[in-house]
Amino acid sequence: MAKVAALITFALMGLLFVVAVVEGGSPVGKPGYRIHTLFSVECQNYFDWQTVGLMHSFRKARQPGPITRLLSCTDEEKKSYRGMHLAPTFQVPSMSRHPKTGDWYPAINKPAGVVHWLNHSEEAKHVDWVVILDADMIIRGPIIPTELGAERGRPVSAYYGYLVGCDNILAKIHTKHPELCDKVGGLLAMHIDDLRALAPKWLAKTEEVREDKAHWSTNITGDIYGKGWISEMYGYSFGAAEVGLRHKINDDLMIYPGYIPRPGVEPILFHYGLPFTVGNWSFSKLQHHEDDIVYRCGELFPEPPYPREVYTMESEPNKRRALLLSVECMNTLNEGLVLKHAADGCPKPKWSKYLSFLKSKTFANLSRPKIFTPGVQQTMEAGEDQQPLFGETMKPHPKIHTVFSTECSPYFDWQTVGLIHSFHLSGQPGNITQLLSCTDEDLKQYKGHDLAPTHYVPSMSRHPLTGDWYPAINKPAGVLHWLNHVGDIDAEYIVILDADMILRGPITPWEFNASRGHPVSTPYEYLIGCDNELAEMHTSHPEYCDKVGGVIIMHIDDLRKFAMYWLLKTEEVRFDKEHYATNLTGDIYSSGWISEMYGYSFGAAELKLRHVVSREILIYPGYVPEQGVKYRVFHYGLEFSVGNWSFDKANWRDKDIVNTCWAQFPDPPDPSTLDRTDENILQKNLLSIECGKKLNEALMLHHRKRNCPDPSSPILTSPKLETRTSKKFGKIEEKPKTSTVPARHTQELSQADQNDGHFRSLKVWVVALWAFSGLGFVVVMTMVFSGRKSKGTKGKSSRSRKRHSSQDSWT
């Protein structure tokens, strides 16, 4: 008996020891470590299926502590609402329609809901740390603020680099401490005391920015719609600055499906706010805005490719991993719907291969909770506040900024809509800026100020000295002006594109091996002037002349030295009319239209820049792709066709597609109708169709955001739907609107008026610069040409497609 008693005593002591060790090693849940997760929604089907996905992932990821849905509904909406059972819920008054101003802005419900929860919820009294998410998120692993590095006064958040208002007049107007404005959003993890101090300011600053319509323009806010839809995000950043919060910014915790993660990084949060694709499959939350899929037994979102299929699609490890993450996000969302339908008493669904996969050990292993890596935390402690942070063993990738040049015309407007739409889908890092070249008079009447983040530059289409009409010169002139008039360009590498391009994937210096002195570009073999006397005349280093163009990736230090040469050499070649001949320039029109392209190559040669030439970045629709190459850019500068369907951008020069509701291009053929006997022709046609569809997709989304009336309803007799974006990444709210006139985004003329004097002073500077350089150039060229006979013979041109570029390709 004594031995038995001793054994029992020993066992109990061992058990107590184990319990003590386990509890002591995990303080979460104890006072000081109590975590509460919040997310904000409204009484709509759109938010209900997002709620199901988030709640399922919350349980699956084993997120510690309780979760509360902040449900904003009007009394009328509550009467018919079916989703009260979907999550632990705290009801808050709806502020979608502002009670004082009448402004319709559903995004304000997020800060308003947090304030109401803090002031009226009993559970808020028993919380130490708060994690705030959006409904369109999937949790992959525990989000524990203290393990992410959060402290009192130092919340943790994700980097939102497009909040450019932190760096300009917007922050100066709306916060006393613009230097404390952090570009953050998405995931928020902070101490409850910080949230209590911040929340009222968050709400007040949201109202303040929302009412400041004079500063809604894209170039000030970064909001691509120019309608103040991201006022809530600025409300957060300005409110945090007001109370002195400095964020620990981590760019590795959250990822948008479709984006390529950094090597070695394991994101613990999906944010599916943007459309994403895997092969021929795609998903966009906007397409399911009215979807009551939660309440339809057995209904799921379209199944994505299986993981084994992804392995056959992509061989590059990081790109393949990005596709697998996209698939995981969709599968987790569908898994949540399956379990919800079962819990609601739906009949057992019929067996299917996909359902079997969702219930398999394979998917369970692929989607098991991910653990935060301490190496990132250590780097966070030492990291700069305004920079995304990276793992300790990883070298941070350099920052990128993308620019493209346009003019004030409908022709460039629809191209801009296509490029900007594709930019946001491509995963291209950094920000994008449109270099908009307009005359003072054009600017007053221009309607496209809100199409892209914009830097305005004086138009050089008509040369101020020579009177020569050559709009292509605006490209180097715009780049030079941007470099000289933007204070701090927060990027190490600049990517330069043309407006008539569609991005299919990211273009980064680290992937294509750009470096100082070695820009990356794409081959333009028809620039034969690099191999003849044209280069000998216009550059002192003709052996450095590279036949390149289209896409450029260049270190900003090289660009600062090079931009002036690019401009001056463009003028020089344009002035040299005696050498316009096709056999010298490769220009089939012999009219100097590609002078800007030679200006680029000759200017780069002057600085002895040697290009890394890549054939895997750009393809013209209508060209046969190389097998296995994943092209990043469509350049639709040439006509292309599939069967009886064709597209030529020149045919749409004078069509105001952007400002004509629901206007779009003729739809390309259905891929299923294509002849598949020749694989090369098939792949060529599929790429052409993809380009055409992407342009129309961009236009349709644009028209929807422009409040265009429902095309299926009689405009004069039925109320149209006023389409609004209530969240930063395109959440749509539809409200009846009785007006029969389509609303349009237009920049207030006051902005153009303010710019008049500014542009005139800039033009004086530009004229002076060109006068000086032009005078010197005329003297030198007169001496050179005085003893030389013209060699401008005109030869027959062979119209290869690559060289078949029209005049408007360069305008």
PDB file of C-alpha atoms in Angstrom, residues 256-496:
ATOM      1  CA  TYR A 256      -2.957  39.369 -51.421  1.00  0.00           C
ATOM      2  CA  PRO A 257      -3.660  36.089 -53.257  1.00  0.00           C
ATOM      3  CA  GLY A 258      -1.948  36.384 -56.612  1.00  0.00           C
ATOM      4  CA  TYR A 259       1.048  38.231 -55.186  1.00  0.00           C
ATOM      5  CA  ILE A 260       4.404  36.469 -55.057  1.00  0.00           C
ATOM      6  CA  PRO A 261       5.682  36.050 -51.484  1.00  0.00           C
ATOM      7  CA  ARG A 262       9.291  36.749 -50.636  1.00  0.00           C
ATOM      8  CA  PRO A 263      11.411  33.614 -50.411  1.00  0.00           C
ATOM      9  CA  GLY A 264      11.280  32.048 -46.952  1.00  0.00           C
ATOM     10  CA  VAL A 265       8.304  34.151 -45.802  1.00  0.00           C
ATOM     11  CA  GLU A 266       5.151  32.425 -44.504  1.00  0.00           C
ATOM     12  CA  PRO A 267       2.238  34.911 -44.474  1.00  0.00           C
ATOM     13  CA  ILE A 268      -0.325  34.306 -41.728  1.00  0.00           C
ATOM     14  CA  LEU A 269      -3.145  36.295 -43.332  1.00  0.00           C
ATOM     15  CA  PHE A 270      -4.791  36.337 -46.779  1.00  0.00           C
ATOM     16  CA  HIS A 271      -6.537  39.527 -47.941  1.00  0.00           C
ATOM     17  CA  TYR A 272      -8.541  38.658 -51.061  1.00  0.00           C
ATOM     18  CA  GLY A 273      -9.623  42.242 -51.777  1.00  0.00           C
ATOM     19  CA  LEU A 274      -8.312  42.073 -55.357  1.00  0.00           C
ATOM     20  CA  PRO A 275      -9.101  39.646 -58.200  1.00  0.00           C
ATOM     21  CA  PHE A 276      -6.620  36.772 -58.597  1.00  0.00           C
ATOM     22  CA  THR A 277      -6.082  33.992 -61.111  1.00  0.00           C
ATOM     23  CA  VAL A 278      -4.562  30.533 -61.330  1.00  0.00           C
ATOM     24  CA  GLY A 279      -4.263  29.414 -64.924  1.00  0.00           C
ATOM     25  CA  ASN A 280      -7.686  29.811 -66.555  1.00  0.00           C
ATOM     26  CA  TRP A 281      -9.451  29.980 -63.183  1.00  0.00           C
ATOM     27  CA  SER A 282     -10.072  33.327 -61.494  1.00  0.00           C
ATOM     28  CA  PHE A 283     -11.918  34.826 -58.535  1.00  0.00           C
ATOM     29  CA  SER A 284     -13.091  38.357 -57.810  1.00  0.00           C
ATOM     30  CA  LYS A 285     -15.172  39.132 -54.744  1.00  0.00           C
ATOM     31  CA  LEU A 286     -16.967  41.886 -56.668  1.00  0.00           C
ATOM     32  CA  GLN A 287     -18.591  39.274 -58.897  1.00  0.00           C
ATOM     33  CA  HIS A 288     -20.338  37.864 -55.809  1.00  0.00           C
ATOM     34  CA  HIS A 289     -21.702  41.084 -54.382  1.00  0.00           C
ATOM     35  CA  GLU A 290     -25.292  39.884 -54.258  1.00  0.00           C
ATOM     36  CA  ASP A 291     -24.451  36.195 -53.853  1.00  0.00           C
ATOM     37  CA  ASP A 292     -26.542  34.454 -51.177  1.00  0.00           C
ATOM     38  CA  ILE A 293     -24.329  31.379 -51.408  1.00  0.00           C
ATOM     39  CA  VAL A 294     -24.379  31.003 -47.598  1.00  0.00           C
ATOM     40  CA  TYR A 295     -28.085  30.163 -47.745  1.00  0.00           C
ATOM     41  CA  ARG A 296     -28.064  27.885 -50.813  1.00  0.00           C
ATOM     42  CA  CYS A 297     -27.368  24.318 -49.742  1.00  0.00           C
ATOM     43  CA  GLY A 298     -24.539  22.630 -51.596  1.00  0.00           C
ATOM     44  CA  GLU A 299     -23.430  25.770 -53.475  1.00  0.00           C
ATOM     45  CA  LEU A 300     -19.720  26.626 -53.502  1.00  0.00           C
ATOM     46  CA  PHE A 301     -17.519  29.071 -55.350  1.00  0.00           C
ATOM     47  CA  PRO A 302     -15.929  27.677 -58.552  1.00  0.00           C
ATOM     48  CA  GLU A 303     -13.282  25.161 -57.559  1.00  0.00           C
ATOM     49  CA  PRO A 304      -9.690  26.227 -58.246  1.00  0.00           C
ATOM     50  CA  PRO A 305      -7.074  23.913 -59.774  1.00  0.00           C
ATOM     51  CA  TYR A 306      -5.758  21.122 -57.566  1.00  0.00           C
ATOM     52  CA  PRO A 307      -2.254  21.547 -56.094  1.00  0.00           C
ATOM     53  CA  ARG A 308      -0.834  18.827 -58.346  1.00  0.00           C
ATOM     54  CA  GLU A 309      -2.129  20.765 -61.365  1.00  0.00           C
ATOM     55  CA  VAL A 310      -0.371  23.900 -60.129  1.00  0.00           C
ATOM     56  CA  TYR A 311       2.934  22.026 -60.180  1.00  0.00           C
ATOM     57  CA  THR A 312       2.487  21.410 -63.904  1.00  0.00           C
ATOM     58  CA  MET A 313       1.630  25.080 -64.553  1.00  0.00           C
ATOM     59  CA  GLU A 314       4.676  26.727 -63.035  1.00  0.00           C
ATOM     60  CA  SER A 315       8.242  25.499 -62.521  1.00  0.00           C
ATOM     61  CA  GLU A 316       9.702  28.584 -60.813  1.00  0.00           C
ATOM     62  CA  PRO A 317       9.419  27.890 -57.043  1.00  0.00           C
ATOM     63  CA  ASN A 318       8.278  31.331 -55.824  1.00  0.00           C
ATOM     64  CA  LYS A 319       5.704  31.814 -58.571  1.00  0.00           C
ATOM     65  CA  ARG A 320       4.411  28.293 -58.001  1.00  0.00           C
ATOM     66  CA  ARG A 321       4.142  29.017 -54.287  1.00  0.00           C
ATOM     67  CA  ALA A 322       2.096  32.145 -55.064  1.00  0.00           C
ATOM     68  CA  LEU A 323      -0.337  30.023 -57.079  1.00  0.00           C
ATOM     69  CA  LEU A 324      -0.577  27.461 -54.282  1.00  0.00           C
ATOM     70  CA  LEU A 325      -1.376  30.235 -51.781  1.00  0.00           C
ATOM     71  CA  SER A 326      -4.174  31.479 -54.053  1.00  0.00           C
ATOM     72  CA  VAL A 327      -5.584  27.962 -54.247  1.00  0.00           C
ATOM     73  CA  GLU A 328      -5.351  27.560 -50.468  1.00  0.00           C
ATOM     74  CA  CYS A 329      -7.291  30.798 -49.910  1.00  0.00           C
ATOM     75  CA  MET A 330     -10.133  29.694 -52.168  1.00  0.00           C
ATOM     76  CA  ASN A 331     -10.238  26.171 -50.770  1.00  0.00           C
ATOM     77  CA  THR A 332     -10.425  27.459 -47.189  1.00  0.00           C
ATOM     78  CA  LEU A 333     -13.324  29.714 -48.149  1.00  0.00           C
ATOM     79  CA  ASN A 334     -15.169  26.812 -49.782  1.00  0.00           C
ATOM     80  CA  GLU A 335     -14.382  24.515 -46.848  1.00  0.00           C
ATOM     81  CA  GLY A 336     -16.039  27.057 -44.555  1.00  0.00           C
ATOM     82  CA  LEU A 337     -19.162  27.029 -46.747  1.00  0.00           C
ATOM     83  CA  VAL A 338     -19.324  23.208 -46.700  1.00  0.00           C
ATOM     84  CA  LEU A 339     -19.190  23.140 -42.903  1.00  0.00           C
ATOM     85  CA  LYS A 340     -21.699  26.003 -42.609  1.00  0.00           C
ATOM     86  CA  HIS A 341     -24.217  24.276 -44.834  1.00  0.00           C
ATOM     87  CA  ALA A 342     -23.859  21.089 -42.775  1.00  0.00           C
ATOM     88  CA  ALA A 343     -24.327  23.001 -39.509  1.00  0.00           C
ATOM     89  CA  ASP A 344     -27.477  24.618 -40.919  1.00  0.00           C
ATOM     90  CA  GLY A 345     -29.021  21.197 -41.566  1.00  0.00           C
ATOM     91  CA  CYS A 346     -28.522  21.042 -45.340  1.00  0.00           C
ATOM     92  CA  PRO A 347     -28.809  17.594 -46.946  1.00  0.00           C
ATOM     93  CA  LYS A 348     -25.534  15.765 -47.332  1.00  0.00           C
ATOM     94  CA  PRO A 349     -24.105  16.818 -50.714  1.00  0.00           C
ATOM     95  CA  LYS A 350     -23.417  14.291 -53.443  1.00  0.00           C
ATOM     96  CA  TRP A 351     -19.914  12.926 -53.601  1.00  0.00           C
ATOM     97  CA  SER A 352     -17.516  14.846 -55.796  1.00  0.00           C
ATOM     98  CA  LYS A 353     -13.794  14.788 -56.348  1.00  0.00           C
ATOM     99  CA  TYR A 354     -13.523  18.356 -55.033  1.00  0.00           C
ATOM    100  CA  LEU A 355     -15.493  17.701 -51.830  1.00  0.00           C
ATOM    101  CA  SER A 356     -13.367  14.616 -51.253  1.00  0.00           C
ATOM    102  CA  PHE A 357     -10.246  16.757 -51.597  1.00  0.00           C
ATOM    103  CA  LEU A 358     -11.519  19.359 -49.101  1.00  0.00           C
ATOM    104  CA  LYS A 359     -12.065  16.588 -46.546  1.00  0.00           C
ATOM    105  CA  SER A 360      -8.731  14.876 -47.260  1.00  0.00           C
ATOM    106  CA  LYS A 361      -5.608  14.681 -45.113  1.00  0.00           C
ATOM    107  CA  THR A 362      -3.731  16.247 -48.018  1.00  0.00           C
ATOM    108  CA  PHE A 363      -5.686  19.500 -47.755  1.00  0.00           C
ATOM    109  CA  ALA A 364      -5.610  19.337 -43.942  1.00  0.00           C
ATOM    110  CA  ASN A 365      -1.806  19.196 -44.070  1.00  0.00           C
ATOM    111  CA  LEU A 366      -1.565  21.944 -46.680  1.00  0.00           C
ATOM    112  CA  SER A 367      -3.798  24.290 -44.655  1.00  0.00           C
ATOM    113  CA  ARG A 368      -2.630  23.498 -41.137  1.00  0.00           C
ATOM    114  CA  PRO A 369      -1.982  26.570 -38.939  1.00  0.00           C
ATOM    115  CA  LYS A 370       1.157  28.506 -39.818  1.00  0.00           C
ATOM    116  CA  ILE A 371       3.425  29.716 -37.038  1.00  0.00           C
ATOM    117  CA  PHE A 372       4.955  33.172 -36.888  1.00  0.00           C
ATOM    118  CA  THR A 373       8.764  33.044 -37.240  1.00  0.00           C
ATOM    119  CA  PRO A 374      10.740  34.796 -34.453  1.00  0.00           C
ATOM    120  CA  GLY A 375      13.466  35.841 -36.911  1.00  0.00           C
ATOM    121  CA  VAL A 376      11.125  38.429 -38.404  1.00  0.00           C
ATOM    122  CA  GLN A 377      10.312  39.801 -34.938  1.00  0.00           C
ATOM    123  CA  GLN A 378      13.975  40.450 -34.175  1.00  0.00           C
ATOM    124  CA  THR A 379      14.325  42.435 -37.371  1.00  0.00           C
ATOM    125  CA  MET A 380      11.168  44.376 -36.572  1.00  0.00           C
ATOM    126  CA  GLU A 381      12.626  45.630 -33.327  1.00  0.00           C
ATOM    127  CA  ALA A 382      15.485  47.269 -35.164  1.00  0.00           C
ATOM    128  CA  GLY A 383      13.620  48.238 -38.335  1.00  0.00           C
ATOM    129  CA  GLU A 384      12.768  51.716 -39.566  1.00  0.00           C
ATOM    130  CA  ASP A 385       9.188  52.761 -38.801  1.00  0.00           C
ATOM    131  CA  GLN A 386       8.270  53.708 -42.341  1.00  0.00           C
ATOM    132  CA  GLN A 387       9.690  50.642 -44.089  1.00  0.00           C
ATOM    133  CA  PRO A 388       8.301  47.142 -44.516  1.00  0.00           C
ATOM    134  CA  LEU A 389      10.353  44.687 -42.491  1.00  0.00           C
ATOM    135  CA  PHE A 390      11.961  41.479 -43.600  1.00  0.00           C
ATOM    136  CA  GLY A 391      13.400  38.313 -42.101  1.00  0.00           C
ATOM    137  CA  GLU A 392      16.757  38.509 -40.389  1.00  0.00           C
ATOM    138  CA  THR A 393      18.528  36.285 -42.907  1.00  0.00           C
ATOM    139  CA  MET A 394      17.005  37.991 -45.958  1.00  0.00           C
ATOM    140  CA  LYS A 395      18.229  41.037 -47.816  1.00  0.00           C
ATOM    141  CA  PRO A 396      15.333  43.443 -48.433  1.00  0.00           C
ATOM    142  CA  HIS A 397      14.368  43.920 -52.060  1.00  0.00           C
ATOM    143  CA  PRO A 398      14.842  47.480 -53.331  1.00  0.00           C
ATOM    144  CA  LYS A 399      11.790  49.692 -53.661  1.00  0.00           C
ATOM    145  CA  ILE A 400      10.244  50.216 -57.088  1.00  0.00           C
ATOM    146  CA  HIS A 401       8.203  53.009 -58.664  1.00  0.00           C
ATOM    147  CA  THR A 402       6.454  52.618 -62.036  1.00  0.00           C
ATOM    148  CA  VAL A 403       5.801  55.551 -64.385  1.00  0.00           C
ATOM    149  CA  PHE A 404       4.147  55.965 -67.779  1.00  0.00           C
ATOM    150  CA  SER A 405       3.566  58.961 -70.046  1.00  0.00           C
ATOM    151  CA  THR A 406       0.215  60.153 -71.449  1.00  0.00           C
ATOM    152  CA  GLU A 407      -1.529  63.217 -72.820  1.00  0.00           C
ATOM    153  CA  CYS A 408      -4.916  64.893 -72.200  1.00  0.00           C
ATOM    154  CA  SER A 409      -6.958  62.928 -74.714  1.00  0.00           C
ATOM    155  CA  PRO A 410      -9.643  60.211 -74.744  1.00  0.00           C
ATOM    156  CA  TYR A 411      -7.161  58.009 -76.642  1.00  0.00           C
ATOM    157  CA  PHE A 412      -4.813  57.870 -73.670  1.00  0.00           C
ATOM    158  CA  ASP A 413      -7.633  57.744 -71.122  1.00  0.00           C
ATOM    159  CA  TRP A 414      -8.835  54.268 -72.055  1.00  0.00           C
ATOM    160  CA  GLN A 415      -5.241  53.065 -72.264  1.00  0.00           C
ATOM    161  CA  THR A 416      -4.670  54.450 -68.764  1.00  0.00           C
ATOM    162  CA  VAL A 417      -7.729  52.621 -67.421  1.00  0.00           C
ATOM    163  CA  GLY A 418      -6.401  49.352 -68.843  1.00  0.00           C
ATOM    164  CA  LEU A 419      -2.858  49.809 -67.554  1.00  0.00           C
ATOM    165  CA  ILE A 420      -3.902  50.888 -64.051  1.00  0.00           C
ATOM    166  CA  HIS A 421      -6.365  47.994 -63.744  1.00  0.00           C
ATOM    167  CA  SER A 422      -3.706  45.493 -64.796  1.00  0.00           C
ATOM    168  CA  PHE A 423      -1.139  47.117 -62.491  1.00  0.00           C
ATOM    169  CA  HIS A 424      -3.311  46.388 -59.469  1.00  0.00           C
ATOM    170  CA  LEU A 425      -3.862  42.785 -60.557  1.00  0.00           C
ATOM    171  CA  SER A 426      -0.260  42.051 -61.497  1.00  0.00           C
ATOM    172  CA  GLY A 427       1.401  42.118 -58.091  1.00  0.00           C
ATOM    173  CA  GLN A 428       3.801  44.830 -59.291  1.00  0.00           C
ATOM    174  CA  PRO A 429       5.520  46.202 -56.150  1.00  0.00           C
ATOM    175  CA  GLY A 430       5.492  49.889 -55.261  1.00  0.00           C
ATOM    176  CA  ASN A 431       3.425  52.761 -56.590  1.00  0.00           C
ATOM    177  CA  ILE A 432       2.599  53.973 -60.090  1.00  0.00           C
ATOM    178  CA  THR A 433       2.506  57.529 -61.476  1.00  0.00           C
ATOM    179  CA  GLN A 434       1.048  58.845 -64.708  1.00  0.00           C
ATOM    180  CA  LEU A 435       3.155  61.616 -66.285  1.00  0.00           C
ATOM    181  CA  LEU A 436       0.348  63.676 -67.841  1.00  0.00           C
ATOM    182  CA  SER A 437       1.445  66.168 -70.517  1.00  0.00           C
ATOM    183  CA  CYS A 438      -1.182  68.824 -71.253  1.00  0.00           C
ATOM    184  CA  THR A 439      -1.344  72.390 -72.431  1.00  0.00           C
ATOM    185  CA  ASP A 440      -2.906  74.908 -70.072  1.00  0.00           C
ATOM    186  CA  GLU A 441      -5.995  75.076 -72.256  1.00  0.00           C
ATOM    187  CA  ASP A 442      -6.375  71.293 -72.502  1.00  0.00           C
ATOM    188  CA  LEU A 443      -6.047  70.942 -68.760  1.00  0.00           C
ATOM    189  CA  LYS A 444      -9.036  73.186 -68.073  1.00  0.00           C
ATOM    190  CA  GLN A 445     -11.361  70.913 -70.058  1.00  0.00           C
ATOM    191  CA  TYR A 446      -9.768  67.570 -69.218  1.00  0.00           C
ATOM    192  CA  LYS A 447     -11.993  65.017 -67.443  1.00  0.00           C
ATOM    193  CA  GLY A 448      -9.503  62.253 -66.632  1.00  0.00           C
ATOM    194  CA  HIS A 449      -7.719  63.601 -63.556  1.00  0.00           C
ATOM    195  CA  ASP A 450      -8.956  60.725 -61.404  1.00  0.00           C
ATOM    196  CA  LEU A 451      -7.842  57.843 -63.635  1.00  0.00           C
ATOM    197  CA  ALA A 452      -4.413  57.385 -62.031  1.00  0.00           C
ATOM    198  CA  PRO A 453      -1.989  58.942 -59.540  1.00  0.00           C
ATOM    199  CA  THR A 454      -0.728  61.835 -61.653  1.00  0.00           C
ATOM    200  CA  HIS A 455       2.232  64.163 -62.018  1.00  0.00           C
ATOM    201  CA  TYR A 456       1.397  67.057 -64.331  1.00  0.00           C
ATOM    202  CA  VAL A 457       4.036  68.215 -66.816  1.00  0.00           C
ATOM    203  CA  PRO A 458       4.027  70.995 -69.444  1.00  0.00           C
ATOM    204  CA  SER A 459       3.186  69.679 -72.898  1.00  0.00           C
ATOM    205  CA  MET A 460       6.052  69.584 -75.380  1.00  0.00           C
ATOM    206  CA  SER A 461       3.936  68.171 -78.220  1.00  0.00           C
ATOM    207  CA  ARG A 462       4.474  71.476 -80.029  1.00  0.00           C
ATOM    208  CA  HIS A 463       8.130  72.329 -79.449  1.00  0.00           C
ATOM    209  CA  PRO A 464       8.345  75.773 -77.802  1.00  0.00           C
ATOM    210  CA  LEU A 465      11.313  76.806 -80.011  1.00  0.00           C
ATOM    211  CA  THR A 466      11.015  75.051 -83.348  1.00  0.00           C
ATOM    212  CA  GLY A 467       7.237  74.623 -83.491  1.00  0.00           C
ATOM    213  CA  ASP A 468       7.788  70.996 -84.467  1.00  0.00           C
ATOM    214  CA  TRP A 469       4.791  68.754 -83.684  1.00  0.00           C
ATOM    215  CA  TYR A 470       6.174  65.632 -82.047  1.00  0.00           C
ATOM    216  CA  PRO A 471       4.153  64.356 -79.064  1.00  0.00           C
ATOM    217  CA  ALA A 472       6.528  61.428 -78.399  1.00  0.00           C
ATOM    218  CA  ILE A 473       9.003  63.898 -76.907  1.00  0.00           C
ATOM    219  CA  ASN A 474       6.684  64.182 -73.906  1.00  0.00           C
ATOM    220  CA  LYS A 475       8.008  60.864 -72.636  1.00  0.00           C
ATOM    221  CA  PRO A 476      11.611  61.943 -71.891  1.00  0.00           C
ATOM    222  CA  ALA A 477      10.440  65.487 -71.060  1.00  0.00           C
ATOM    223  CA  GLY A 478       7.940  64.094 -68.560  1.00  0.00           C
ATOM    224  CA  VAL A 479      10.470  61.821 -66.885  1.00  0.00           C
ATOM    225  CA  LEU A 480      12.938  64.712 -66.548  1.00  0.00           C
ATOM    226  CA  HIS A 481      10.259  67.000 -65.105  1.00  0.00           C
ATOM    227  CA  TRP A 482       9.123  64.336 -62.632  1.00  0.00           C
ATOM    228  CA  LEU A 483      12.671  63.770 -61.406  1.00  0.00           C
ATOM    229  CA  ASN A 484      13.264  67.495 -60.949  1.00  0.00           C
ATOM    230  CA  HIS A 485       9.959  68.447 -59.332  1.00  0.00           C
ATOM    231  CA  VAL A 486       9.075  65.596 -56.998  1.00  0.00           C
ATOM    232  CA  GLY A 487      10.790  66.059 -53.664  1.00  0.00           C
ATOM    233  CA  ASP A 488      11.677  62.603 -52.447  1.00  0.00           C
ATOM    234  CA  ILE A 489      11.098  59.689 -54.831  1.00  0.00           C
ATOM    235  CA  ASP A 490      10.897  56.778 -52.428  1.00  0.00           C
ATOM    236  CA  ALA A 491      12.313  54.150 -54.774  1.00  0.00           C
ATOM    237  CA  GLU A 492      15.659  52.720 -55.820  1.00  0.00           C
ATOM    238  CA  TYR A 493      14.538  51.448 -59.219  1.00  0.00           C
ATOM    239  CA  ILE A 494      12.169  53.034 -61.734  1.00  0.00           C
ATOM    240  CA  VAL A 495      10.115  50.960 -64.170  1.00  0.00           C
ATOM    241  CA  ILE A 496       9.092  52.940 -67.279  1.00  0.00           C
TER     242      ILE A 496
END
